[in-house]
Amino acid sequence: MQNSNFSSMEKVNFRTRILTNHLNQETPSPHFSLQTTPCLSYNPPELSEPSSIFDKKQMRQLMDGHNLTEKDWLFGLMLQSNLFNPMKSGGKVFVQPDYNQSKEQQREITMRRIGYLLEHGVFKKWLTGNGPVDELRKLALLECLAIFDHSLAIKTGVHFFLWGGAIQFFGTKRHHDKWLKATEEYVVKGCFAMTELGHGSNVRGIETVTTYDSSTGEFVITTPCESAQKYWIGGAANHATHTVVFSQLIIEGKNQGVHAFICQIRDENGDICPNIRIADCGHKIGLNGVDNGRIWFDNVRVPRENLLNSVADVSPDGKYLTAIKDPDQRFAAFLAPLTSGRVTIAVSAIYSAKVGLATAIRYSLTRRAFSVTPNGPEILLLDYPSHQRRLLPLLAKTYAMSFAVNYLKKIYVNRTPEMNKVIHVVSSAFKAIASWHNMRTLQECREACGGQGLKTENRVGPLKGEFDVQSTFEGDNNVLMQQVSKALFGEYVAAKRSKKPIKGLGLEHMNASRPIVPSQLTSHTMRQAQFQNDIFCLRERDLLERFAAEVALCQAQGKSKEYAFTLNYQLAEDLGRAYSDRAVLHTFLEAEASVTSASLKNVLDLVRSMYTLVTLEEDAAFLRYGYLSTDNAAMVRKEVANLCGELRPHALSLVSSFGLPDAFLGPIAFNWVEANAWSSEQN
Amino acid sequence: MRTTMAQTSSNNGGINQVLVEGTGNVRTFILNRSKQLNALSFQMGRGRAFCAGGDLSLVFSHQSNWKIGANYFQKQYTLNYVMATYSKPQVSILNGIVMGGGAGVSIHGRFRVATEKSVFAMPETALGLFPDVGASYYLSRLPGFFGEYAGLTGSRLDGAEMLACGLATHFVSSDKLPPLEQALVKVNTSDPDAISAIISHFSHIPKLKDESPYHKMKIINRCFSRRTIEEIISTLESEALDTKGDWISSTIQSLKKSSPISLKISLRSIREGRLQDVGNCLVHEYRMVCHVLRAEFSKDLFEGCRAILVDKDKNPKWEPSRLELISDDDVDRYFSKIDDENWEDLKLPPRSNLPPYAIAKL
């Protein structure tokens, strides 16, 4: 007894001595403190987070969809070459472009990277292949290139999808034989001269003029005025040897509309050909690895065979020949194949959002700020409900749009001529919403990383500049969304006129009776797929009816249909959104139906509910047109907050299922303490 | 074989399979099954080998019960993981044969000292197995596609080549080993910089032999970067047409002699490993080895052991016999969970506060 008292007394004395030492300690030398008493240590989220309730490999398979081994092979190919700028940080290797290089250096290294990929067989069958299998492989590999660097993907995409695609789709056998293999092997480097200074989305208005000289059997291509100069032509400023020129074709004084011609612009030494003038588009806010240029044609002569003649031809004696008499239809047939660009944009936008989210969410699982109790430990960023609300809905939307773009790829590679309209509408809608979603996500992620988001090496910040262009190229997003609404209008009016049920574009729900939204929403109801589908369908059908009624009213007042569309832009915008959101939800439900694992299904249920409810919360149309009462809107908002808490434990597993190798994220996603340590600075 | 680290000792019939000496902060381990070239056993060197790998004869004798073999590999891979993530620096003195499992107990450590007697190889594809013990992690991190080359062909590398490609961190001639060991024991520290300085004091950079494959990096990169084994072989064959020398033909020969399924799963394993951390590499390798032991698709491991280790006729009859007979789906299956209620994935011991160098060392 005595003994034990004594010993506990001794313990107290001992502790007091230690504490006094602590308090009286002189400021330690910086060397000492950095070596032995780190203030904060990095805890890998893999160790601190609950282990995944679902199989991440299975989830990745569902999300990536196809060609996973090919993708991993290409990631590895990039990792193992110094051309991809590997750098060591915090004990890990990262690959990413060096944005500190001048635009000229970035263009050269991009071309050299393409050379490396070519040499290793990455582009095999990109143009000489055939069918959905080869096409999916091509899309999968392009996705990986975009994850490394958007410039690399765009430079490759222009060559294969635009130049190569134009030859494939607008050309005939003689063009295929001559150009496709040569393009696949980069014997020629192609570009795509459609946009002009004065005309972008409105391709039919371009001003370049081509005439035919029957005495020599040549076409003569001319840039008649400054606004007709070709603009933003990727590849034109430095590397391309050939281009497809889009031009008005004038035959015997009659304008036959826009046609495409092959024209050489550089010789084998890389010197610009006679009668061609080329200038640079200059430094850009992103994509500086792509050499965008401007081209002027000064009566450039090309052989008659260079007309890409799948739709129309000119005979040697100068007669215009075509199977499609209606110039509108001819033009539509012409542009339909360009869908591939919108498909690849939509897909790569979602991968870019994944890079942002994987980075910001991993960081938020390791970075702490402020305590909620005096002297309590600081709180992990993602344990703040507000931080969850910023990132987790975007994560859910990214999941939803992943399924949407997978669906888009699927219908694209299995396309038939009858599906052209559907593919046009779906690709326009998904391209617009995916690229907008990416920009918004990147901005949120950049802010969620705080100052670290500013650092180029952490990737999120630069991606904003790199991917911004997606909202306007291959069709301005706003214009595309208007086209979606117009197409829906067309289907609706046609069905009304023929008194047949609506078929196609997923509008079949309009044939059934109007869905009824419960006047008092409960948590249980809101999480049901049935309710989620009903309210999205209700919004779409109501907006389509309103839009059709407004347009009809304008027409009754004597205004043209086109003018009526223009005046009703607000409804058109809301309708485009409504269609897109509903279409995305349908692809989500379809993907979920293919899942057999219960644990995967459970987490996907949560993600889908989050996607739907946050859309209800954010889109003012639900309140504006009364699909949600104010009481119900309040319930929805509350449920979003609940879902944030429920998704929080899955956050790490959900971003780990993205299939992004560590090396393609930035150091901030991993051990950022070590990456920024003084000792790392010394090596 | 010597490795300097923490303390265990095992005993087998009165003979210590691992000898442990210790003073102060330093522990010296000597693998002591020299007759078996220090093959790793449950119990566990000394002699002409550092460690010639896992003792597959154990596995061979338990063919009928794959779980005994699986249990052995589970322990081995766990040990590899502990070594790879160990916070104290391990110095492995690789003065002899370093193969398979022997690489697993050394290459993951912080310092690997090669000598003129070192012989490194991952010869598993010739045995119907695949480079395991975390090889999918360290081979995939060698320069370019040298890891695919070393892992698929089982090519033997000497000390100079080990240093050049990064498998070794230092090269010390064997006559300087006793003073090096003395110096390490004397300094009595776990500070990696101090240890590195000591080893550097005894080390030099040896000259690569003229015929070293390391001089063939261009060809290796061009061929071994291909997506599939078939493409690797056909690229090598077309390369052979315009390159003199027998290196390419012997490379092709060694690929053609190896088990086709081993080649395919090994390539996939290295490719997956390139994108994974060391823990996940060992987890996927454990799945693979369980599939190999269960022998549902192929019995090549047992055929390889029979032909090389037991009957020694060196003439294994692989089944499937040709690469074309193996689809991507067949390969996929080796990376899936085992369909058996009592089976579970490799459970790695929790390691708090992983030092960054424990995550990527090469």
PDB file of N, CA and C in Angstrom, chain A residues 427-490:
ATOM      1  N   SER A 427     -25.554  13.009 -78.940  1.00  0.00           N
ATOM      2  CA  SER A 427     -24.167  13.480 -78.844  1.00  0.00           C
ATOM      3  C   SER A 427     -24.124  14.990 -78.603  1.00  0.00           C
ATOM      4  N   SER A 428     -25.062  15.735 -79.214  1.00  0.00           N
ATOM      5  CA  SER A 428     -25.089  17.186 -78.979  1.00  0.00           C
ATOM      6  C   SER A 428     -25.387  17.479 -77.510  1.00  0.00           C
ATOM      7  N   ALA A 429     -26.414  16.795 -76.998  1.00  0.00           N
ATOM      8  CA  ALA A 429     -26.821  17.048 -75.619  1.00  0.00           C
ATOM      9  C   ALA A 429     -25.717  16.655 -74.644  1.00  0.00           C
ATOM     10  N   PHE A 430     -25.172  15.461 -74.819  1.00  0.00           N
ATOM     11  CA  PHE A 430     -24.175  14.969 -73.855  1.00  0.00           C
ATOM     12  C   PHE A 430     -22.867  15.737 -73.968  1.00  0.00           C
ATOM     13  N   LYS A 431     -22.512  16.133 -75.183  1.00  0.00           N
ATOM     14  CA  LYS A 431     -21.281  16.923 -75.335  1.00  0.00           C
ATOM     15  C   LYS A 431     -21.428  18.224 -74.549  1.00  0.00           C
ATOM     16  N   ALA A 432     -22.576  18.859 -74.675  1.00  0.00           N
ATOM     17  CA  ALA A 432     -22.774  20.144 -73.999  1.00  0.00           C
ATOM     18  C   ALA A 432     -22.786  19.974 -72.482  1.00  0.00           C
ATOM     19  N   ILE A 433     -23.593  19.048 -71.984  1.00  0.00           N
ATOM     20  CA  ILE A 433     -23.696  18.974 -70.520  1.00  0.00           C
ATOM     21  C   ILE A 433     -22.427  18.412 -69.889  1.00  0.00           C
ATOM     22  N   ALA A 434     -21.757  17.502 -70.593  1.00  0.00           N
ATOM     23  CA  ALA A 434     -20.540  16.926 -70.014  1.00  0.00           C
ATOM     24  C   ALA A 434     -19.433  17.985 -69.950  1.00  0.00           C
ATOM     25  N   SER A 435     -19.293  18.789 -70.989  1.00  0.00           N
ATOM     26  CA  SER A 435     -18.211  19.781 -70.972  1.00  0.00           C
ATOM     27  C   SER A 435     -18.509  20.900 -69.973  1.00  0.00           C
ATOM     28  N   TRP A 436     -19.790  21.273 -69.863  1.00  0.00           N
ATOM     29  CA  TRP A 436     -20.133  22.264 -68.829  1.00  0.00           C
ATOM     30  C   TRP A 436     -19.896  21.688 -67.430  1.00  0.00           C
ATOM     31  N   HIS A 437     -20.320  20.462 -67.263  1.00  0.00           N
ATOM     32  CA  HIS A 437     -20.148  19.811 -65.961  1.00  0.00           C
ATOM     33  C   HIS A 437     -18.659  19.747 -65.583  1.00  0.00           C
ATOM     34  N   ASN A 438     -17.834  19.450 -66.543  1.00  0.00           N
ATOM     35  CA  ASN A 438     -16.394  19.371 -66.276  1.00  0.00           C
ATOM     36  C   ASN A 438     -15.849  20.718 -65.804  1.00  0.00           C
ATOM     37  N   MET A 439     -16.218  21.792 -66.491  1.00  0.00           N
ATOM     38  CA  MET A 439     -15.690  23.102 -66.114  1.00  0.00           C
ATOM     39  C   MET A 439     -16.125  23.489 -64.704  1.00  0.00           C
ATOM     40  N   ARG A 440     -17.373  23.207 -64.412  1.00  0.00           N
ATOM     41  CA  ARG A 440     -17.878  23.545 -63.092  1.00  0.00           C
ATOM     42  C   ARG A 440     -17.180  22.695 -62.027  1.00  0.00           C
ATOM     43  N   THR A 441     -17.000  21.432 -62.315  1.00  0.00           N
ATOM     44  CA  THR A 441     -16.354  20.526 -61.370  1.00  0.00           C
ATOM     45  C   THR A 441     -14.911  20.949 -61.114  1.00  0.00           C
ATOM     46  N   LEU A 442     -14.204  21.274 -62.187  1.00  0.00           N
ATOM     47  CA  LEU A 442     -12.798  21.660 -62.027  1.00  0.00           C
ATOM     48  C   LEU A 442     -12.666  22.906 -61.161  1.00  0.00           C
ATOM     49  N   GLN A 443     -13.568  23.863 -61.374  1.00  0.00           N
ATOM     50  CA  GLN A 443     -13.495  25.091 -60.574  1.00  0.00           C
ATOM     51  C   GLN A 443     -13.723  24.772 -59.100  1.00  0.00           C
ATOM     52  N   GLU A 444     -14.725  23.936 -58.811  1.00  0.00           N
ATOM     53  CA  GLU A 444     -15.018  23.570 -57.430  1.00  0.00           C
ATOM     54  C   GLU A 444     -13.837  22.811 -56.821  1.00  0.00           C
ATOM     55  N   CYS A 445     -13.265  21.899 -57.590  1.00  0.00           N
ATOM     56  CA  CYS A 445     -12.142  21.091 -57.092  1.00  0.00           C
ATOM     57  C   CYS A 445     -10.920  21.961 -56.860  1.00  0.00           C
ATOM     58  N   ARG A 446     -10.691  22.872 -57.747  1.00  0.00           N
ATOM     59  CA  ARG A 446      -9.549  23.790 -57.587  1.00  0.00           C
ATOM     60  C   ARG A 446      -9.718  24.586 -56.285  1.00  0.00           C
ATOM     61  N   GLU A 447     -10.916  25.070 -56.033  1.00  0.00           N
ATOM     62  CA  GLU A 447     -11.143  25.823 -54.799  1.00  0.00           C
ATOM     63  C   GLU A 447     -11.043  24.907 -53.581  1.00  0.00           C
ATOM     64  N   ALA A 448     -11.522  23.672 -53.731  1.00  0.00           N
ATOM     65  CA  ALA A 448     -11.502  22.733 -52.610  1.00  0.00           C
ATOM     66  C   ALA A 448     -10.073  22.331 -52.241  1.00  0.00           C
ATOM     67  N   CYS A 449      -9.130  22.511 -53.161  1.00  0.00           N
ATOM     68  CA  CYS A 449      -7.724  22.230 -52.853  1.00  0.00           C
ATOM     69  C   CYS A 449      -7.032  23.472 -52.295  1.00  0.00           C
ATOM     70  N   GLY A 450      -7.761  24.557 -52.152  1.00  0.00           N
ATOM     71  CA  GLY A 450      -7.152  25.780 -51.647  1.00  0.00           C
ATOM     72  C   GLY A 450      -6.008  26.217 -52.539  1.00  0.00           C
ATOM     73  N   GLY A 451      -4.993  26.802 -51.920  1.00  0.00           N
ATOM     74  CA  GLY A 451      -3.844  27.288 -52.670  1.00  0.00           C
ATOM     75  C   GLY A 451      -3.177  26.186 -53.473  1.00  0.00           C
ATOM     76  N   GLN A 452      -3.208  24.950 -52.961  1.00  0.00           N
ATOM     77  CA  GLN A 452      -2.570  23.852 -53.683  1.00  0.00           C
ATOM     78  C   GLN A 452      -3.173  23.654 -55.068  1.00  0.00           C
ATOM     79  N   GLY A 453      -4.439  24.054 -55.201  1.00  0.00           N
ATOM     80  CA  GLY A 453      -5.093  23.931 -56.502  1.00  0.00           C
ATOM     81  C   GLY A 453      -4.482  24.841 -57.551  1.00  0.00           C
ATOM     82  N   LEU A 454      -3.770  25.872 -57.093  1.00  0.00           N
ATOM     83  CA  LEU A 454      -3.139  26.807 -58.021  1.00  0.00           C
ATOM     84  C   LEU A 454      -1.885  26.235 -58.650  1.00  0.00           C
ATOM     85  N   LYS A 455      -1.270  25.269 -57.940  1.00  0.00           N
ATOM     86  CA  LYS A 455       0.006  24.768 -58.434  1.00  0.00           C
ATOM     87  C   LYS A 455      -0.195  23.907 -59.674  1.00  0.00           C
ATOM     88  N   THR A 456       0.549  24.246 -60.707  1.00  0.00           N
ATOM     89  CA  THR A 456       0.426  23.514 -61.963  1.00  0.00           C
ATOM     90  C   THR A 456       0.615  22.020 -61.758  1.00  0.00           C
ATOM     91  N   GLU A 457       1.610  21.645 -60.911  1.00  0.00           N
ATOM     92  CA  GLU A 457       1.903  20.214 -60.747  1.00  0.00           C
ATOM     93  C   GLU A 457       0.730  19.434 -60.162  1.00  0.00           C
ATOM     94  N   ASN A 458      -0.208  20.125 -59.523  1.00  0.00           N
ATOM     95  CA  ASN A 458      -1.346  19.418 -58.955  1.00  0.00           C
ATOM     96  C   ASN A 458      -2.496  19.223 -59.940  1.00  0.00           C
ATOM     97  N   ARG A 459      -2.299  19.655 -61.151  1.00  0.00           N
ATOM     98  CA  ARG A 459      -3.130  19.338 -62.318  1.00  0.00           C
ATOM     99  C   ARG A 459      -4.493  20.009 -62.402  1.00  0.00           C
ATOM    100  N   VAL A 460      -5.204  20.141 -61.274  1.00  0.00           N
ATOM    101  CA  VAL A 460      -6.594  20.598 -61.352  1.00  0.00           C
ATOM    102  C   VAL A 460      -6.709  21.982 -61.993  1.00  0.00           C
ATOM    103  N   GLY A 461      -5.861  22.909 -61.560  1.00  0.00           N
ATOM    104  CA  GLY A 461      -5.921  24.273 -62.085  1.00  0.00           C
ATOM    105  C   GLY A 461      -5.720  24.336 -63.588  1.00  0.00           C
ATOM    106  N   PRO A 462      -4.608  23.789 -64.090  1.00  0.00           N
ATOM    107  CA  PRO A 462      -4.361  23.850 -65.532  1.00  0.00           C
ATOM    108  C   PRO A 462      -5.451  23.186 -66.375  1.00  0.00           C
ATOM    109  N   LEU A 463      -6.089  22.149 -65.808  1.00  0.00           N
ATOM    110  CA  LEU A 463      -7.132  21.475 -66.590  1.00  0.00           C
ATOM    111  C   LEU A 463      -8.245  22.450 -66.982  1.00  0.00           C
ATOM    112  N   LYS A 464      -8.470  23.465 -66.133  1.00  0.00           N
ATOM    113  CA  LYS A 464      -9.514  24.444 -66.462  1.00  0.00           C
ATOM    114  C   LYS A 464      -9.207  25.119 -67.790  1.00  0.00           C
ATOM    115  N   GLY A 465      -7.966  25.527 -67.963  1.00  0.00           N
ATOM    116  CA  GLY A 465      -7.574  26.163 -69.218  1.00  0.00           C
ATOM    117  C   GLY A 465      -7.563  25.169 -70.362  1.00  0.00           C
ATOM    118  N   GLU A 466      -7.087  23.959 -70.056  1.00  0.00           N
ATOM    119  CA  GLU A 466      -6.941  22.956 -71.113  1.00  0.00           C
ATOM    120  C   GLU A 466      -8.289  22.507 -71.682  1.00  0.00           C
ATOM    121  N   PHE A 467      -9.306  22.432 -70.810  1.00  0.00           N
ATOM    122  CA  PHE A 467     -10.579  21.864 -71.246  1.00  0.00           C
ATOM    123  C   PHE A 467     -11.665  22.907 -71.541  1.00  0.00           C
ATOM    124  N   ASP A 468     -11.373  24.168 -71.271  1.00  0.00           N
ATOM    125  CA  ASP A 468     -12.362  25.224 -71.481  1.00  0.00           C
ATOM    126  C   ASP A 468     -12.888  25.222 -72.920  1.00  0.00           C
ATOM    127  N   VAL A 469     -11.983  24.969 -73.854  1.00  0.00           N
ATOM    128  CA  VAL A 469     -12.330  25.014 -75.277  1.00  0.00           C
ATOM    129  C   VAL A 469     -13.462  24.057 -75.620  1.00  0.00           C
ATOM    130  N   GLN A 470     -13.642  23.024 -74.800  1.00  0.00           N
ATOM    131  CA  GLN A 470     -14.667  22.029 -75.120  1.00  0.00           C
ATOM    132  C   GLN A 470     -16.072  22.610 -75.181  1.00  0.00           C
ATOM    133  N   SER A 471     -16.306  23.732 -74.464  1.00  0.00           N
ATOM    134  CA  SER A 471     -17.667  24.274 -74.491  1.00  0.00           C
ATOM    135  C   SER A 471     -17.999  24.946 -75.821  1.00  0.00           C
ATOM    136  N   THR A 472     -16.986  25.210 -76.626  1.00  0.00           N
ATOM    137  CA  THR A 472     -17.326  25.859 -77.901  1.00  0.00           C
ATOM    138  C   THR A 472     -16.900  25.101 -79.152  1.00  0.00           C
ATOM    139  N   PHE A 473     -15.832  24.257 -79.068  1.00  0.00           N
ATOM    140  CA  PHE A 473     -15.465  23.617 -80.353  1.00  0.00           C
ATOM    141  C   PHE A 473     -16.350  22.413 -80.661  1.00  0.00           C
ATOM    142  N   GLU A 474     -16.366  22.036 -81.926  1.00  0.00           N
ATOM    143  CA  GLU A 474     -17.281  21.000 -82.427  1.00  0.00           C
ATOM    144  C   GLU A 474     -18.730  21.359 -82.098  1.00  0.00           C
ATOM    145  N   GLY A 475     -19.055  22.628 -82.212  1.00  0.00           N
ATOM    146  CA  GLY A 475     -20.404  23.080 -81.916  1.00  0.00           C
ATOM    147  C   GLY A 475     -20.457  23.767 -80.567  1.00  0.00           C
ATOM    148  N   ASP A 476     -20.853  25.051 -80.592  1.00  0.00           N
ATOM    149  CA  ASP A 476     -21.033  25.823 -79.361  1.00  0.00           C
ATOM    150  C   ASP A 476     -22.119  25.140 -78.521  1.00  0.00           C
ATOM    151  N   ASN A 477     -21.842  24.962 -77.224  1.00  0.00           N
ATOM    152  CA  ASN A 477     -22.790  24.242 -76.370  1.00  0.00           C
ATOM    153  C   ASN A 477     -24.204  24.809 -76.433  1.00  0.00           C
ATOM    154  N   ASN A 478     -24.313  26.144 -76.431  1.00  0.00           N
ATOM    155  CA  ASN A 478     -25.645  26.741 -76.447  1.00  0.00           C
ATOM    156  C   ASN A 478     -26.367  26.430 -77.744  1.00  0.00           C
ATOM    157  N   VAL A 479     -25.616  26.496 -78.839  1.00  0.00           N
ATOM    158  CA  VAL A 479     -26.218  26.178 -80.136  1.00  0.00           C
ATOM    159  C   VAL A 479     -26.647  24.706 -80.173  1.00  0.00           C
ATOM    160  N   LEU A 480     -25.782  23.844 -79.637  1.00  0.00           N
ATOM    161  CA  LEU A 480     -26.113  22.416 -79.637  1.00  0.00           C
ATOM    162  C   LEU A 480     -27.382  22.148 -78.842  1.00  0.00           C
ATOM    163  N   MET A 481     -27.509  22.824 -77.693  1.00  0.00           N
ATOM    164  CA  MET A 481     -28.692  22.588 -76.864  1.00  0.00           C
ATOM    165  C   MET A 481     -29.949  23.080 -77.580  1.00  0.00           C
ATOM    166  N   GLN A 482     -29.820  24.174 -78.344  1.00  0.00           N
ATOM    167  CA  GLN A 482     -30.983  24.636 -79.109  1.00  0.00           C
ATOM    168  C   GLN A 482     -31.365  23.601 -80.167  1.00  0.00           C
ATOM    169  N   GLN A 483     -30.335  22.975 -80.748  1.00  0.00           N
ATOM    170  CA  GLN A 483     -30.629  21.950 -81.757  1.00  0.00           C
ATOM    171  C   GLN A 483     -31.363  20.775 -81.126  1.00  0.00           C
ATOM    172  N   VAL A 484     -31.003  20.464 -79.890  1.00  0.00           N
ATOM    173  CA  VAL A 484     -31.685  19.377 -79.188  1.00  0.00           C
ATOM    174  C   VAL A 484     -33.167  19.721 -79.049  1.00  0.00           C
ATOM    175  N   SER A 485     -33.442  20.945 -78.596  1.00  0.00           N
ATOM    176  CA  SER A 485     -34.843  21.349 -78.396  1.00  0.00           C
ATOM    177  C   SER A 485     -35.592  21.356 -79.723  1.00  0.00           C
ATOM    178  N   LYS A 486     -34.931  21.814 -80.762  1.00  0.00           N
ATOM    179  CA  LYS A 486     -35.594  21.831 -82.076  1.00  0.00           C
ATOM    180  C   LYS A 486     -35.919  20.412 -82.533  1.00  0.00           C
ATOM    181  N   ALA A 487     -34.990  19.494 -82.295  1.00  0.00           N
ATOM    182  CA  ALA A 487     -35.229  18.113 -82.712  1.00  0.00           C
ATOM    183  C   ALA A 487     -36.400  17.514 -81.939  1.00  0.00           C
ATOM    184  N   LEU A 488     -36.470  17.817 -80.624  1.00  0.00           N
ATOM    185  CA  LEU A 488     -37.581  17.311 -79.822  1.00  0.00           C
ATOM    186  C   LEU A 488     -38.894  17.888 -80.337  1.00  0.00           C
ATOM    187  N   PHE A 489     -38.855  19.171 -80.650  1.00  0.00           N
ATOM    188  CA  PHE A 489     -40.027  19.850 -81.190  1.00  0.00           C
ATOM    189  C   PHE A 489     -40.488  19.145 -82.473  1.00  0.00           C
ATOM    190  N   GLY A 490     -39.513  18.849 -83.339  1.00  0.00           N
ATOM    191  CA  GLY A 490     -39.817  18.181 -84.606  1.00  0.00           C
ATOM    192  C   GLY A 490     -40.535  16.855 -84.383  1.00  0.00           C
TER     193      GLY A 490
END
